[in-house]
Amino acid sequence: MEEINNVDVTPCTESDYLKPLRVHYNQNGTKKSWDFMRTHDSVSVLIFNTSSHCFVLVKQFRPAVYMCEWERTKTQPPQSAEKTEEGASEATAPAPESLEGQSAAEGESSSQRPPASAGVTYELCAGLVDKPNLSLEEIARQEVLEECGYDVPASKLKRITSYRSGVGVTGAKQTMFYAEVSDDNCVSAGGGEPREGELIEVVKVPLHEAMTFAYDERIPKTMGIIFSFIWFHNNMSPKYKISTNV
Amino acid sequence: MEEINNVDVTPCTESDYLKPLRVHYNQNGTKKSWDFMRTHDSVSVLIFNTSSHCFVLVKQFRPAVYMCEWERTKTQPPQSAEKTEEGASEATAPAPESLEGQSAAEGESSSQRPPASAGVTYELCAGLVDKPNLSLEEIARQEVLEECGYDVPASKLKRITSYRSGVGVTGAKQTMFYAEVSDDNCVSAGGGEPREGELIEVVKVPLHEAMTFAYDERIPKTMGIIFSFIWFHNNMSPKYKISTNV
């Protein structure tokens, strides 16, 4: 699907997106500190198309996942890779040593570099809560429109639940919604905002294949897909009178 | 439960834990870059005690969650808070401006500071895959012992599934296991490794309250708890012949 090349990794001392902070505090009288990052809360949406009895997901190349898989292909064990990485922050070379020989000039000839598909993941339609004047439902509605091309009123979004999407680094909260759409609501092909650099493929998973899809570990996906498919099976399936083969 | 005070936030230019990297790449001929961080994969374990018919969870103070909730209490809307934060990286003050007046000296007198409970979350027993010579099952076994005090052989751990625990920043994979334990397996109180700074409380949730617990949004928790409780309901409950009130 995707063609990825000219991969090069550099340390990142100034990022507009990742800004580590350190909190110092006393817990029950003991001095502690913790490194964390602020991030926006988010919404995710399980979309079910009642015309085709399919779930509507998004699929995209995720650089962080790709780099994680690249690391996994290394012959050296994870622990020694980590030591190399720690040394890299003091190195003068622009690329961390553990990726040396795989970067820019040399990277293309490496047989170790995984195919682009190693970084492609299936996800629920989702977005950041970064517009203070909009309700969560309204933000979810916009994501459904932008990413998947379905125009549904915010009032039709059903809140499933909320939880912490991270507890170690970010601590952000995610709220999950359920949206029923039909082919009549489809107003565009979706695909995200190209000016924001989004390259999103809209993917349909038939209801009768959903549980097999959810538990197939060869299909790279988020936990949100697995959880929401099971939620649908337990709460919505009877309405559609279809066996979902749990 | 926890007493948290003397909270102070500083920018974090050198962290042993958070090391932002930047990957440059070509996607279908278009130059792109993405800021990400490397992290270890992880395991999580749904523990069910067959003696008491309870799930065994962990509960701990999470600084990142606490800071996230603190931000939420601010009267200013999120967007203007974000602008202030961006300016803070160039400021000479040690603490980001958006937290000014809440840090160190002044923090204690602030009525805005949330109680420690705002940072306490319920989670599945979990740990990082940072020991290259151990199998995922063996790492999961160690976490069950260290955090929750149950000694079960790795061979008794049933793999539920795996998924990406992050796709934007880290791209790491998490594998979830199910462990049946009994009171006979309980060899200690658990609580984590004090020398690693862990302060973990072991919590039991009765099976008949599990689904209510899972969907109660007032109880701060990870998606892993919700997903695994439903997984148990669909796959294990018949064995225990108990209604779980979905």
Short mmCIF file of C-alpha atoms in Angstrom, two decimals:
data_model
loop_
_atom_site.label_atom_id
_atom_site.label_comp_id
_atom_site.label_asym_id
_atom_site.label_seq_id
_atom_site.Cartn_x
_atom_site.Cartn_y
_atom_site.Cartn_z
CA MET A 1 0.00 0.00 0.00
CA GLU A 2 2.50 2.59 1.20
CA GLU A 3 5.96 3.19 -0.16
CA ILE A 4 8.37 4.26 2.56
CA ASN A 5 12.01 5.06 1.93
CA ASN A 6 14.91 7.39 2.82
CA VAL A 7 14.37 6.66 6.49
CA ASP A 8 16.68 8.60 8.80
CA VAL A 9 16.53 9.05 12.58
CA THR A 10 17.98 11.97 14.54
CA PRO A 11 17.81 12.94 18.21
CA CYS A 12 15.06 15.47 18.81
CA THR A 13 16.03 18.25 21.22
CA GLU A 14 13.22 20.66 20.35
CA SER A 15 9.85 19.19 19.45
CA ASP A 16 6.56 21.01 19.00
CA TYR A 17 4.80 17.78 19.88
CA LEU A 18 6.86 16.03 22.56
CA LYS A 19 7.74 18.31 25.47
CA PRO A 20 8.99 16.33 28.45
CA LEU A 21 8.29 17.89 31.85
CA ARG A 22 9.39 16.76 35.29
CA VAL A 23 7.15 16.87 38.33
CA HIS A 24 8.71 16.78 41.79
CA TYR A 25 6.43 15.85 44.67
CA ASN A 26 6.22 14.30 48.11
CA GLN A 27 4.24 11.06 48.36
CA ASN A 28 3.47 10.12 51.95
CA GLY A 29 6.54 12.09 53.02
CA THR A 30 8.94 10.59 50.43
CA LYS A 31 10.47 12.89 47.81
CA LYS A 32 9.86 11.66 44.28
CA SER A 33 9.99 12.90 40.72
CA TRP A 34 8.42 11.70 37.48
CA ASP A 35 9.01 12.62 33.85
CA PHE A 36 5.84 13.07 31.84
CA MET A 37 4.35 14.90 28.89
CA ARG A 38 1.19 16.89 28.51
CA THR A 39 -1.09 15.92 25.72
CA HIS A 40 -4.66 16.53 24.73
CA ASP A 41 -7.47 14.19 25.67
CA SER A 42 -8.94 12.31 22.75
CA VAL A 43 -12.08 10.77 21.33
CA SER A 44 -12.48 7.55 19.36
CA VAL A 45 -15.52 6.36 17.43
CA LEU A 46 -16.76 2.88 16.57
CA ILE A 47 -18.59 3.39 13.28
CA PHE A 48 -21.12 0.82 12.07
CA ASN A 49 -22.60 1.12 8.60
CA THR A 50 -26.16 -0.24 8.73
CA SER A 51 -26.45 -0.39 4.92
CA SER A 52 -23.54 -2.78 4.45
CA HIS A 53 -23.40 -4.23 7.98
CA CYS A 54 -19.73 -3.29 8.18
CA PHE A 55 -17.54 -1.56 10.73
CA VAL A 56 -15.69 1.43 9.32
CA LEU A 57 -12.07 1.66 10.46
CA VAL A 58 -9.05 3.71 9.46
CA LYS A 59 -5.69 2.35 8.43
CA GLN A 60 -2.53 4.40 8.26
CA PHE A 61 1.24 4.29 8.32
CA ARG A 62 2.44 5.02 11.85
CA PRO A 63 6.12 6.04 12.01
CA ALA A 64 6.39 5.17 15.72
CA VAL A 65 5.07 1.65 15.07
CA TYR A 66 7.39 1.25 12.09
CA MET A 67 10.44 2.25 14.15
CA CYS A 68 9.37 -0.12 16.91
CA GLU A 69 9.17 -2.99 14.41
CA TRP A 70 12.51 -2.00 12.91
CA GLU A 71 14.11 -2.27 16.35
CA ARG A 72 12.55 -5.71 16.72
CA THR A 73 14.31 -6.98 13.59
CA LYS A 74 17.72 -6.20 15.04
CA THR A 75 19.73 -9.25 15.89
CA GLN A 76 21.02 -7.72 19.10
CA PRO A 77 18.86 -8.35 22.17
CA PRO A 78 16.66 -5.43 23.36
CA GLN A 79 18.78 -4.75 26.46
CA SER A 80 22.01 -4.09 24.57
CA ALA A 81 20.09 -1.99 22.05
CA GLU A 82 18.86 0.11 24.93
CA LYS A 83 22.37 0.67 26.26
CA THR A 84 23.47 1.85 22.83
CA GLU A 85 20.53 4.21 22.71
CA GLU A 86 21.41 5.74 26.06
CA GLY A 87 24.91 6.46 24.83
CA ALA A 88 23.54 8.08 21.72
CA SER A 89 22.36 11.21 23.47
CA GLU A 90 25.97 12.12 24.15
CA ALA A 91 27.29 11.06 20.75
CA THR A 92 28.26 13.58 18.11
CA ALA A 93 26.80 11.50 15.31
CA PRO A 94 23.39 12.81 14.23
CA ALA A 95 21.74 9.38 14.30
CA PRO A 96 21.54 7.16 17.39
CA GLU A 97 24.12 4.43 17.15
CA SER A 98 21.58 1.68 17.33
CA LEU A 99 20.16 2.87 14.01
CA GLU A 100 23.51 3.61 12.42
CA GLY A 101 24.00 1.80 9.18
CA GLN A 102 20.27 1.90 8.57
CA SER A 103 19.93 5.64 8.13
CA ALA A 104 19.74 7.84 5.02
CA ALA A 105 22.53 6.77 2.69
CA GLU A 106 22.96 3.25 3.93
CA GLY A 107 19.40 2.50 5.00
CA GLU A 108 18.12 1.72 1.54
CA SER A 109 20.57 -1.10 1.03
CA SER A 110 19.84 -2.75 4.34
CA SER A 111 18.12 -6.06 4.12
CA GLN A 112 16.97 -5.60 7.72
CA ARG A 113 14.66 -2.67 7.02
CA PRO A 114 11.10 -3.97 7.30
CA PRO A 115 8.51 -3.28 4.60
CA ALA A 116 6.25 -0.24 5.00
CA SER A 117 3.42 -2.57 5.95
CA ALA A 118 5.18 -3.21 9.27
CA GLY A 119 4.15 0.30 10.32
CA VAL A 120 0.57 0.21 9.06
CA THR A 121 -2.07 -0.20 11.77
CA TYR A 122 -5.85 -0.49 11.92
CA GLU A 123 -7.50 1.94 14.31
CA LEU A 124 -10.85 3.35 15.26
CA CYS A 125 -11.60 6.78 13.81
CA ALA A 126 -10.15 9.13 16.45
CA GLY A 127 -8.94 12.63 17.16
CA LEU A 128 -7.56 14.99 19.77
CA VAL A 129 -9.74 17.18 21.95
CA ASP A 130 -8.00 20.40 20.98
CA LYS A 131 -10.95 22.71 20.26
CA PRO A 132 -12.14 24.13 23.59
CA ASN A 133 -15.43 25.45 22.28
CA LEU A 134 -16.63 22.13 20.92
CA SER A 135 -18.26 19.31 22.84
CA LEU A 136 -16.70 15.84 22.73
CA GLU A 137 -19.60 14.74 20.52
CA GLU A 138 -18.97 17.59 18.10
CA ILE A 139 -15.25 16.78 17.90
CA ALA A 140 -16.09 13.12 17.31
CA ARG A 141 -18.56 14.15 14.59
CA GLN A 142 -15.86 16.15 12.80
CA GLU A 143 -13.44 13.21 12.90
CA VAL A 144 -16.04 10.86 11.46
CA LEU A 145 -16.57 13.33 8.61
CA GLU A 146 -12.91 14.16 7.95
CA GLU A 147 -11.44 10.70 8.31
CA CYS A 148 -14.26 8.48 7.09
CA GLY A 149 -16.52 10.75 5.00
CA TYR A 150 -19.77 10.19 6.89
CA ASP A 151 -21.86 13.21 7.89
CA VAL A 152 -23.83 12.35 11.02
CA PRO A 153 -25.32 14.76 13.57
CA ALA A 154 -23.50 14.93 16.91
CA SER A 155 -26.76 13.97 18.61
CA LYS A 156 -26.55 10.52 17.02
CA LEU A 157 -23.26 9.75 18.72
CA LYS A 158 -23.71 7.35 21.63
CA ARG A 159 -21.16 7.55 24.42
CA ILE A 160 -19.76 4.08 25.22
CA THR A 161 -17.39 4.93 28.08
CA SER A 162 -14.14 6.71 28.97
CA TYR A 163 -10.79 5.61 30.40
CA ARG A 164 -7.15 6.64 30.65
CA SER A 165 -5.40 6.15 27.33
CA GLY A 166 -2.06 6.48 29.12
CA VAL A 167 -0.99 6.31 32.74
CA GLY A 168 2.82 6.37 32.58
CA VAL A 169 3.81 9.17 30.22
CA THR A 170 0.72 11.24 29.40
CA GLY A 171 -2.20 10.47 31.71
CA ALA A 172 -4.70 11.59 29.07
CA LYS A 173 -8.32 10.53 28.95
CA GLN A 174 -10.09 9.05 25.95
CA THR A 175 -13.85 8.96 25.46
CA MET A 176 -15.25 6.33 23.11
CA PHE A 177 -18.40 6.82 21.05
CA TYR A 178 -20.57 4.63 18.85
CA ALA A 179 -21.94 6.01 15.58
CA GLU A 180 -24.43 4.29 13.33
CA VAL A 181 -24.19 5.50 9.76
CA SER A 182 -25.73 4.46 6.45
CA ASP A 183 -24.60 4.80 2.87
CA ASP A 184 -26.90 7.84 2.70
CA ASN A 185 -24.63 9.64 5.22
CA CYS A 186 -21.57 9.11 3.04
CA VAL A 187 -20.65 12.51 1.57
CA SER A 188 -16.96 12.02 0.71
CA ALA A 189 -14.21 9.42 0.57
CA GLY A 190 -12.74 10.59 3.89
CA GLY A 191 -8.99 10.14 4.20
CA GLY A 192 -8.20 12.87 6.70
CA GLU A 193 -6.90 16.37 6.22
CA PRO A 194 -4.13 16.33 3.59
CA ARG A 195 -2.93 19.75 4.79
CA GLU A 196 -2.34 18.17 8.20
CA GLY A 197 -0.29 15.48 6.49
CA GLU A 198 -2.90 12.79 7.09
CA LEU A 199 -2.88 9.87 4.69
CA ILE A 200 -5.70 7.72 5.95
CA GLU A 201 -7.28 4.74 4.24
CA VAL A 202 -10.88 3.94 5.13
CA VAL A 203 -11.41 0.21 5.63
CA LYS A 204 -14.60 -1.80 6.09
CA VAL A 205 -14.79 -4.95 8.20
CA PRO A 206 -17.98 -7.01 7.72
CA LEU A 207 -19.88 -7.68 10.93
CA HIS A 208 -19.69 -11.47 10.53
CA GLU A 209 -15.87 -11.28 10.33
CA ALA A 210 -15.46 -8.81 13.18
CA MET A 211 -14.58 -11.14 16.05
CA THR A 212 -12.11 -13.11 13.95
CA PHE A 213 -10.53 -9.81 12.90
CA ALA A 214 -10.41 -8.60 16.52
CA TYR A 215 -8.48 -11.59 17.82
CA ASP A 216 -6.21 -12.17 14.82
CA GLU A 217 -2.86 -11.06 16.20
CA ARG A 218 -1.36 -10.94 12.71
CA ILE A 219 -3.52 -7.88 12.02
CA PRO A 220 -1.84 -4.90 13.74
CA LYS A 221 -4.44 -2.89 15.62
CA THR A 222 -5.25 -0.91 18.73
CA MET A 223 -7.01 -2.30 21.79
CA GLY A 224 -9.86 0.12 21.02
CA ILE A 225 -10.87 -1.99 18.03
CA ILE A 226 -10.93 -5.22 20.01
CA PHE A 227 -12.81 -3.71 22.95
CA SER A 228 -15.38 -1.90 20.80
CA PHE A 229 -16.08 -4.91 18.58
CA ILE A 230 -16.81 -6.99 21.68
CA TRP A 231 -18.89 -4.16 23.14
CA PHE A 232 -20.94 -4.18 19.92
CA HIS A 233 -21.29 -7.95 20.03
CA ASN A 234 -22.64 -7.81 23.59
CA ASN A 235 -24.80 -4.72 23.27
CA MET A 236 -25.80 -4.18 19.64
CA SER A 237 -25.67 -7.51 17.84
CA PRO A 238 -29.12 -8.69 18.96
CA LYS A 239 -30.57 -5.66 17.19
CA TYR A 240 -29.04 -6.80 13.93
CA LYS A 241 -29.89 -10.45 14.55
CA ILE A 242 -26.54 -11.60 13.22
CA SER A 243 -24.22 -14.13 14.75
CA THR A 244 -20.77 -12.66 15.20
CA ASN A 245 -18.96 -15.91 15.92
CA VAL A 246 -17.35 -15.11 19.25
CA MET B 1 -5.13 6.96 50.59
CA GLU B 2 -2.11 8.85 49.32
CA GLU B 3 -0.79 12.13 50.64
CA ILE B 4 0.72 14.23 47.88
CA ASN B 5 2.28 17.65 48.47
CA ASN B 6 5.14 19.99 47.50
CA VAL B 7 4.25 19.58 43.85
CA ASP B 8 6.60 21.42 41.49
CA VAL B 9 6.94 21.14 37.71
CA THR B 10 10.05 21.95 35.70
CA PRO B 11 10.93 21.57 32.02
CA CYS B 12 12.83 18.36 31.42
CA THR B 13 15.73 18.72 28.99
CA GLU B 14 17.52 15.48 29.87
CA SER B 15 15.42 12.51 30.82
CA ASP B 16 16.53 8.92 31.29
CA TYR B 17 12.98 7.84 30.48
CA LEU B 18 11.68 10.17 27.79
CA LYS B 19 14.03 10.55 24.82
CA PRO B 20 12.32 12.16 21.86
CA LEU B 21 13.67 11.11 18.46
CA ARG B 22 12.75 12.38 15.02
CA VAL B 23 12.37 10.12 12.00
CA HIS B 24 12.57 11.62 8.53
CA TYR B 25 11.16 9.55 5.68
CA ASN B 26 9.56 9.62 2.26
CA GLN B 27 5.98 8.36 2.07
CA ASN B 28 4.85 7.75 -1.51
CA GLY B 29 7.39 10.34 -2.63
CA THR B 30 6.46 13.03 -0.07
CA LYS B 31 9.05 14.09 2.51
CA LYS B 32 7.76 13.78 6.06
CA SER B 33 9.04 13.69 9.61
CA TRP B 34 7.58 12.43 12.88
CA ASP B 35 8.63 12.87 16.50
CA PHE B 36 8.44 9.69 18.54
CA MET B 37 9.97 7.88 21.49
CA ARG B 38 11.28 4.39 21.90
CA THR B 39 9.88 2.36 24.72
CA HIS B 40 9.73 -1.25 25.74
CA ASP B 41 6.86 -3.52 24.86
CA SER B 42 4.74 -4.54 27.81
CA VAL B 43 2.60 -7.30 29.28
CA SER B 44 -0.61 -7.00 31.27
CA VAL B 45 -2.38 -9.70 33.24
CA LEU B 46 -6.03 -10.18 34.14
CA ILE B 47 -5.89 -12.07 37.45
CA PHE B 48 -8.91 -13.98 38.71
CA ASN B 49 -8.89 -15.46 42.19
CA THR B 50 -10.95 -18.65 42.11
CA SER B 51 -11.12 -18.88 45.91
CA SER B 52 -12.86 -15.54 46.38
CA HIS B 53 -14.26 -15.13 42.86
CA CYS B 54 -12.60 -11.73 42.62
CA PHE B 55 -10.48 -9.98 40.03
CA VAL B 56 -7.16 -8.78 41.39
CA LEU B 57 -6.19 -5.29 40.21
CA VAL B 58 -3.54 -2.76 41.17
CA LYS B 59 -4.15 0.83 42.17
CA GLN B 60 -1.48 3.49 42.28
CA PHE B 61 -0.80 7.20 42.19
CA ARG B 62 0.12 8.20 38.64
CA PRO B 63 1.88 11.58 38.44
CA ALA B 64 1.03 12.00 34.73
CA VAL B 65 -2.67 11.44 35.42
CA TYR B 66 -2.53 13.83 38.38
CA MET B 67 -0.96 16.59 36.29
CA CYS B 68 -3.53 16.00 33.57
CA GLU B 69 -6.36 16.43 36.09
CA TRP B 70 -4.68 19.50 37.54
CA GLU B 71 -4.65 21.10 34.10
CA ARG B 72 -8.34 20.28 33.78
CA THR B 73 -9.20 22.26 36.91
CA LYS B 74 -7.79 25.47 35.44
CA THR B 75 -10.41 28.03 34.71
CA GLN B 76 -8.78 29.05 31.45
CA PRO B 77 -9.89 27.07 28.41
CA PRO B 78 -7.48 24.35 27.19
CA GLN B 79 -6.43 26.29 24.08
CA SER B 80 -5.16 29.35 25.93
CA ALA B 81 -3.46 27.07 28.44
CA GLU B 82 -1.67 25.44 25.57
CA LYS B 83 -0.44 28.78 24.22
CA THR B 84 0.93 29.66 27.63
CA GLU B 85 2.68 26.32 27.78
CA GLU B 86 4.32 26.84 24.42
CA GLY B 87 5.72 30.17 25.57
CA ALA B 88 7.09 28.53 28.68
CA SER B 89 9.89 26.73 26.88
CA GLU B 90 11.51 30.08 26.21
CA ALA B 91 10.80 31.51 29.64
CA THR B 92 13.52 31.93 32.24
CA ALA B 93 11.29 30.76 35.06
CA PRO B 94 11.96 27.11 35.98
CA ALA B 95 8.29 26.17 35.98
CA PRO B 96 6.03 26.45 32.91
CA GLU B 97 3.89 29.56 33.18
CA SER B 98 0.68 27.64 33.06
CA LEU B 99 1.63 26.03 36.36
CA GLU B 100 3.04 29.18 37.90
CA GLY B 101 1.42 30.00 41.20
CA GLN B 102 0.81 26.31 41.79
CA SER B 103 4.39 25.22 42.15
CA ALA B 104 6.58 24.63 45.19
CA ALA B 105 6.16 27.56 47.56
CA GLU B 106 2.78 28.70 46.38
CA GLY B 107 1.31 25.36 45.39
CA GLU B 108 0.31 24.30 48.86
CA SER B 109 -1.94 27.29 49.40
CA SER B 110 -3.74 26.91 46.11
CA SER B 111 -7.35 25.89 46.35
CA GLN B 112 -7.18 24.67 42.76
CA ARG B 113 -4.81 21.81 43.45
CA PRO B 114 -6.81 18.57 43.20
CA PRO B 115 -6.65 15.92 45.92
CA ALA B 116 -4.14 13.06 45.50
CA SER B 117 -7.03 10.78 44.61
CA ALA B 118 -7.33 12.61 41.28
CA GLY B 119 -4.11 10.87 40.21
CA VAL B 120 -4.94 7.38 41.50
CA THR B 121 -5.92 4.87 38.81
CA TYR B 122 -7.00 1.23 38.72
CA GLU B 123 -5.00 -0.92 36.32
CA LEU B 124 -4.32 -4.50 35.40
CA CYS B 125 -1.11 -5.92 36.82
CA ALA B 126 1.45 -5.01 34.15
CA GLY B 127 5.12 -4.56 33.39
CA LEU B 128 7.69 -3.71 30.75
CA VAL B 129 9.35 -6.33 28.58
CA ASP B 130 12.88 -5.30 29.50
CA LYS B 131 14.52 -8.65 30.23
CA PRO B 132 15.64 -10.12 26.90
CA ASN B 133 16.25 -13.61 28.22
CA LEU B 134 12.77 -14.09 29.62
CA SER B 135 9.65 -15.11 27.75
CA LEU B 136 6.58 -12.87 27.87
CA GLU B 137 4.93 -15.46 30.12
CA GLU B 138 7.87 -15.41 32.51
CA ILE B 139 7.86 -11.60 32.68
CA ALA B 140 4.11 -11.67 33.31
CA ARG B 141 4.63 -14.28 36.04
CA GLN B 142 7.18 -12.03 37.79
CA GLU B 143 4.81 -9.05 37.69
CA VAL B 144 1.98 -11.10 39.18
CA LEU B 145 4.31 -12.12 42.01
CA GLU B 146 5.90 -8.71 42.63
CA GLU B 147 2.81 -6.54 42.28
CA CYS B 148 0.07 -8.82 43.55
CA GLY B 149 1.84 -11.48 45.64
CA TYR B 150 0.60 -14.59 43.77
CA ASP B 151 3.09 -17.26 42.78
CA VAL B 152 1.81 -19.04 39.67
CA PRO B 153 3.84 -21.01 37.12
CA ALA B 154 4.35 -19.28 33.76
CA SER B 155 2.73 -22.29 32.10
CA LYS B 156 -0.60 -21.37 33.73
CA LEU B 157 -0.70 -17.98 31.99
CA LYS B 158 -3.16 -17.97 29.11
CA ARG B 159 -2.46 -15.52 26.30
CA ILE B 160 -5.57 -13.45 25.51
CA THR B 161 -4.29 -11.32 22.63
CA SER B 162 -1.87 -8.53 21.68
CA TYR B 163 -2.28 -5.04 20.23
CA ARG B 164 -0.50 -1.70 19.93
CA SER B 165 -0.59 0.14 23.23
CA GLY B 166 0.40 3.33 21.41
CA VAL B 167 0.42 4.38 17.78
CA GLY B 168 1.27 8.09 17.89
CA VAL B 169 4.23 8.52 20.23
CA THR B 170 5.62 5.09 21.05
CA GLY B 171 4.25 2.34 18.79
CA ALA B 172 4.86 -0.30 21.45
CA LYS B 173 3.07 -3.64 21.61
CA GLN B 174 1.28 -5.02 24.65
CA THR B 175 0.43 -8.68 25.17
CA MET B 176 -2.42 -9.48 27.57
CA PHE B 177 -2.57 -12.65 29.66
CA TYR B 178 -5.14 -14.29 31.89
CA ALA B 179 -4.05 -15.89 35.17
CA GLU B 180 -6.23 -17.96 37.44
CA VAL B 181 -4.95 -17.94 41.01
CA SER B 182 -6.25 -19.20 44.32
CA ASP B 183 -5.64 -18.14 47.90
CA ASP B 184 -3.15 -21.03 48.06
CA ASN B 185 -0.94 -19.20 45.51
CA CYS B 186 -0.80 -16.09 47.66
CA VAL B 187 2.74 -15.87 49.08
CA SER B 188 3.04 -12.16 49.92
CA ALA B 189 1.07 -8.93 50.06
CA GLY B 190 2.48 -7.76 46.72
CA GLY B 191 2.83 -4.01 46.38
CA GLY B 192 5.64 -3.80 43.83
CA GLU B 193 9.33 -3.25 44.28
CA PRO B 194 9.90 -0.53 46.89
CA ARG B 195 13.47 -0.08 45.65
CA GLU B 196 12.03 0.82 42.25
CA GLY B 197 9.83 3.39 43.96
CA GLU B 198 6.67 1.41 43.40
CA LEU B 199 3.82 2.04 45.83
CA ILE B 200 1.12 -0.28 44.62
CA GLU B 201 -2.10 -1.20 46.36
CA VAL B 202 -3.64 -4.56 45.51
CA VAL B 203 -7.41 -4.31 45.05
CA LYS B 204 -10.05 -7.01 44.65
CA VAL B 205 -13.20 -6.55 42.57
CA PRO B 206 -15.87 -9.24 43.10
CA LEU B 207 -16.95 -10.97 39.91
CA HIS B 208 -20.61 -10.00 40.36
CA GLU B 209 -19.64 -6.31 40.50
CA ALA B 210 -17.16 -6.44 37.63
CA MET B 211 -19.27 -5.13 34.77
CA THR B 212 -20.68 -2.28 36.86
CA PHE B 213 -17.11 -1.43 37.86
CA ALA B 214 -15.93 -1.58 34.23
CA TYR B 215 -18.47 0.91 32.93
CA ASP B 216 -18.53 3.29 35.92
CA GLU B 217 -16.75 6.32 34.49
CA ARG B 218 -16.28 7.78 37.97
CA ILE B 219 -13.74 5.04 38.65
CA PRO B 220 -10.50 6.04 36.90
CA LYS B 221 -9.09 3.07 35.02
CA THR B 222 -7.37 1.84 31.90
CA MET B 223 -9.13 0.38 28.86
CA GLY B 224 -7.35 -2.89 29.64
CA ILE B 225 -9.59 -3.42 32.67
CA ILE B 226 -12.78 -2.82 30.71
CA PHE B 227 -11.73 -5.01 27.79
CA SER B 228 -10.46 -7.87 29.93
CA PHE B 229 -13.53 -7.90 32.21
CA ILE B 230 -15.76 -8.21 29.12
CA TRP B 231 -13.45 -10.85 27.66
CA PHE B 232 -13.84 -12.82 30.90
CA HIS B 233 -17.60 -12.39 30.82
CA ASN B 234 -17.79 -13.77 27.28
CA ASN B 235 -15.21 -16.52 27.61
CA MET B 236 -14.85 -17.57 31.23
CA SER B 237 -18.07 -16.75 33.05
CA PRO B 238 -19.96 -19.88 32.00
CA LYS B 239 -17.26 -21.92 33.74
CA TYR B 240 -18.05 -20.15 37.00
CA LYS B 241 -21.80 -20.22 36.43
CA ILE B 242 -22.23 -16.71 37.71
CA SER B 243 -24.20 -13.90 36.16
CA THR B 244 -22.04 -10.84 35.69
CA ASN B 245 -24.85 -8.39 34.96
CA VAL B 246 -23.76 -7.00 31.61
#
